[in-house]
């Protein structure tokens, strides 16, 4: 399953709740939606197979500062979504895997190289790669 954001629908279509925090894609950051979705699937499908979160991530306007890329919003996104995942597993959802999207900044099909999702910063001119602060946080979390 992939999860980036919830969708709130009103009479006129999609609605962004007032005061919502959003990614550079304009998607609401709502980790509770991940928990809610998994609990809903578990309730609606008693024979629900094990779940793998194959994509979960956020695009932010990351900028290189020397040999570092500070991306505290992505680190918070990962931390809060992993906490939401923990809530679902504690409620009995069988989650077997989690994959952050994406390992590296890449070509996004609708936005080219304008949006950065990666844990690793790619200097597109030189192809140099740098671990972002979020990658270092995630590495420590996994240990």
mmCIF file with all atom_site columns, C-alpha atoms in Angstrom, residues 74-143:
data_model
loop_
_atom_site.group_PDB
_atom_site.id
_atom_site.type_symbol
_atom_site.label_atom_id
_atom_site.label_alt_id
_atom_site.label_comp_id
_atom_site.label_asym_id
_atom_site.label_entity_id
_atom_site.label_seq_id
_atom_site.pdbx_PDB_ins_code
_atom_site.Cartn_x
_atom_site.Cartn_y
_atom_site.Cartn_z
_atom_site.occupancy
_atom_site.B_iso_or_equiv
_atom_site.pdbx_formal_charge
_atom_site.auth_seq_id
_atom_site.auth_comp_id
_atom_site.auth_asym_id
_atom_site.auth_atom_id
_atom_site.pdbx_PDB_model_num
ATOM 1  C CA . UNK A 1 74  ? 10.955 15.415 6.046   1.00 0.00 ? 74  UNK A CA 1
ATOM 2  C CA . UNK A 1 75  ? 12.440 14.026 9.253   1.00 0.00 ? 75  UNK A CA 1
ATOM 3  C CA . UNK A 1 76  ? 9.263  15.033 11.100  1.00 0.00 ? 76  UNK A CA 1
ATOM 4  C CA . UNK A 1 77  ? 7.136  13.533 8.318   1.00 0.00 ? 77  UNK A CA 1
ATOM 5  C CA . UNK A 1 78  ? 8.942  10.192 8.600   1.00 0.00 ? 78  UNK A CA 1
ATOM 6  C CA . UNK A 1 79  ? 8.878  10.201 12.398  1.00 0.00 ? 79  UNK A CA 1
ATOM 7  C CA . UNK A 1 80  ? 5.173  10.984 12.674  1.00 0.00 ? 80  UNK A CA 1
ATOM 8  C CA . UNK A 1 81  ? 4.192  8.495  9.967   1.00 0.00 ? 81  UNK A CA 1
ATOM 9  C CA . UNK A 1 82  ? 6.244  5.730  11.557  1.00 0.00 ? 82  UNK A CA 1
ATOM 10 C CA . UNK A 1 83  ? 4.518  6.539  14.868  1.00 0.00 ? 83  UNK A CA 1
ATOM 11 C CA . UNK A 1 84  ? 1.161  6.260  13.089  1.00 0.00 ? 84  UNK A CA 1
ATOM 12 C CA . UNK A 1 85  ? 2.267  2.901  11.725  1.00 0.00 ? 85  UNK A CA 1
ATOM 13 C CA . UNK A 1 86  ? 3.179  1.771  15.235  1.00 0.00 ? 86  UNK A CA 1
ATOM 14 C CA . UNK A 1 87  ? -0.311 2.712  16.461  1.00 0.00 ? 87  UNK A CA 1
ATOM 15 C CA . UNK A 1 88  ? -1.856 0.519  13.770  1.00 0.00 ? 88  UNK A CA 1
ATOM 16 C CA . UNK A 1 89  ? 0.391  -2.448 14.568  1.00 0.00 ? 89  UNK A CA 1
ATOM 17 C CA . UNK A 1 90  ? -0.400 -2.092 18.276  1.00 0.00 ? 90  UNK A CA 1
ATOM 18 C CA . UNK A 1 91  ? -4.079 -2.272 17.300  1.00 0.00 ? 91  UNK A CA 1
ATOM 19 C CA . UNK A 1 92  ? -3.482 -5.589 15.550  1.00 0.00 ? 92  UNK A CA 1
ATOM 20 C CA . UNK A 1 93  ? -2.725 -4.668 11.939  1.00 0.00 ? 93  UNK A CA 1
ATOM 21 C CA . UNK A 1 94  ? -0.131 -7.064 10.509  1.00 0.00 ? 94  UNK A CA 1
ATOM 22 C CA . UNK A 1 95  ? 2.452  -4.728 8.967   1.00 0.00 ? 95  UNK A CA 1
ATOM 23 C CA . UNK A 1 96  ? 5.526  -6.509 7.611   1.00 0.00 ? 96  UNK A CA 1
ATOM 24 C CA . UNK A 1 97  ? 7.442  -3.723 5.904   1.00 0.00 ? 97  UNK A CA 1
ATOM 25 C CA . UNK A 1 98  ? 7.869  0.015  5.403   1.00 0.00 ? 98  UNK A CA 1
ATOM 26 C CA . UNK A 1 99  ? 9.656  1.716  2.514   1.00 0.00 ? 99  UNK A CA 1
ATOM 27 C CA . UNK A 1 100 ? 10.314 5.442  2.478   1.00 0.00 ? 100 UNK A CA 1
ATOM 28 C CA . UNK A 1 101 ? 9.812  7.179  -0.864  1.00 0.00 ? 101 UNK A CA 1
ATOM 29 C CA . UNK A 1 102 ? 12.333 7.824  -2.176  1.00 0.00 ? 102 UNK A CA 1
ATOM 30 C CA . UNK A 1 103 ? 15.924 6.783  -1.633  1.00 0.00 ? 103 UNK A CA 1
ATOM 31 C CA . UNK A 1 104 ? 17.168 9.592  -3.906  1.00 0.00 ? 104 UNK A CA 1
ATOM 32 C CA . UNK A 1 105 ? 15.803 12.733 -5.440  1.00 0.00 ? 105 UNK A CA 1
ATOM 33 C CA . UNK A 1 106 ? 14.566 11.666 -8.828  1.00 0.00 ? 106 UNK A CA 1
ATOM 34 C CA . UNK A 1 107 ? 12.532 12.570 -11.886 1.00 0.00 ? 107 UNK A CA 1
ATOM 35 C CA . UNK A 1 108 ? 8.894  12.937 -10.871 1.00 0.00 ? 108 UNK A CA 1
ATOM 36 C CA . UNK A 1 109 ? 6.637  12.096 -13.796 1.00 0.00 ? 109 UNK A CA 1
ATOM 37 C CA . UNK A 1 110 ? 4.501  15.273 -13.562 1.00 0.00 ? 110 UNK A CA 1
ATOM 38 C CA . UNK A 1 111 ? 7.128  17.696 -12.204 1.00 0.00 ? 111 UNK A CA 1
ATOM 39 C CA . UNK A 1 112 ? 10.476 16.642 -13.630 1.00 0.00 ? 112 UNK A CA 1
ATOM 40 C CA . UNK A 1 113 ? 13.343 17.518 -11.290 1.00 0.00 ? 113 UNK A CA 1
ATOM 41 C CA . UNK A 1 114 ? 11.444 20.312 -9.478  1.00 0.00 ? 114 UNK A CA 1
ATOM 42 C CA . UNK A 1 115 ? 10.189 18.258 -6.510  1.00 0.00 ? 115 UNK A CA 1
ATOM 43 C CA . UNK A 1 116 ? 12.560 16.489 -4.142  1.00 0.00 ? 116 UNK A CA 1
ATOM 44 C CA . UNK A 1 117 ? 11.296 13.399 -2.294  1.00 0.00 ? 117 UNK A CA 1
ATOM 45 C CA . UNK A 1 118 ? 14.608 11.677 -1.622  1.00 0.00 ? 118 UNK A CA 1
ATOM 46 C CA . UNK A 1 119 ? 16.500 10.890 1.547   1.00 0.00 ? 119 UNK A CA 1
ATOM 47 C CA . UNK A 1 120 ? 19.626 11.402 -0.547  1.00 0.00 ? 120 UNK A CA 1
ATOM 48 C CA . UNK A 1 121 ? 20.187 14.754 -2.233  1.00 0.00 ? 121 UNK A CA 1
ATOM 49 C CA . UNK A 1 122 ? 21.219 14.592 -5.888  1.00 0.00 ? 122 UNK A CA 1
ATOM 50 C CA . UNK A 1 123 ? 23.127 17.492 -7.420  1.00 0.00 ? 123 UNK A CA 1
ATOM 51 C CA . UNK A 1 124 ? 21.701 17.096 -10.919 1.00 0.00 ? 124 UNK A CA 1
ATOM 52 C CA . UNK A 1 125 ? 24.552 19.015 -12.558 1.00 0.00 ? 125 UNK A CA 1
ATOM 53 C CA . UNK A 1 126 ? 27.367 16.899 -11.077 1.00 0.00 ? 126 UNK A CA 1
ATOM 54 C CA . UNK A 1 127 ? 25.458 13.744 -10.023 1.00 0.00 ? 127 UNK A CA 1
ATOM 55 C CA . UNK A 1 128 ? 27.010 14.086 -6.532  1.00 0.00 ? 128 UNK A CA 1
ATOM 56 C CA . UNK A 1 129 ? 24.932 12.493 -3.790  1.00 0.00 ? 129 UNK A CA 1
ATOM 57 C CA . UNK A 1 130 ? 24.656 13.682 -0.176  1.00 0.00 ? 130 UNK A CA 1
ATOM 58 C CA . UNK A 1 131 ? 22.789 12.061 2.684   1.00 0.00 ? 131 UNK A CA 1
ATOM 59 C CA . UNK A 1 132 ? 20.183 14.531 3.895   1.00 0.00 ? 132 UNK A CA 1
ATOM 60 C CA . UNK A 1 133 ? 19.606 14.982 7.624   1.00 0.00 ? 133 UNK A CA 1
ATOM 61 C CA . UNK A 1 134 ? 16.472 12.840 7.211   1.00 0.00 ? 134 UNK A CA 1
ATOM 62 C CA . UNK A 1 135 ? 18.609 9.974  5.854   1.00 0.00 ? 135 UNK A CA 1
ATOM 63 C CA . UNK A 1 136 ? 20.907 10.209 8.858   1.00 0.00 ? 136 UNK A CA 1
ATOM 64 C CA . UNK A 1 137 ? 17.878 10.238 11.191  1.00 0.00 ? 137 UNK A CA 1
ATOM 65 C CA . UNK A 1 138 ? 16.351 7.240  9.400   1.00 0.00 ? 138 UNK A CA 1
ATOM 66 C CA . UNK A 1 139 ? 19.648 5.353  9.560   1.00 0.00 ? 139 UNK A CA 1
ATOM 67 C CA . UNK A 1 140 ? 19.816 5.927  13.337  1.00 0.00 ? 140 UNK A CA 1
ATOM 68 C CA . UNK A 1 141 ? 16.165 4.955  13.719  1.00 0.00 ? 141 UNK A CA 1
ATOM 69 C CA . UNK A 1 142 ? 16.725 1.664  11.915  1.00 0.00 ? 142 UNK A CA 1
ATOM 70 C CA . UNK A 1 143 ? 19.711 0.802  14.107  1.00 0.00 ? 143 UNK A CA 1
#
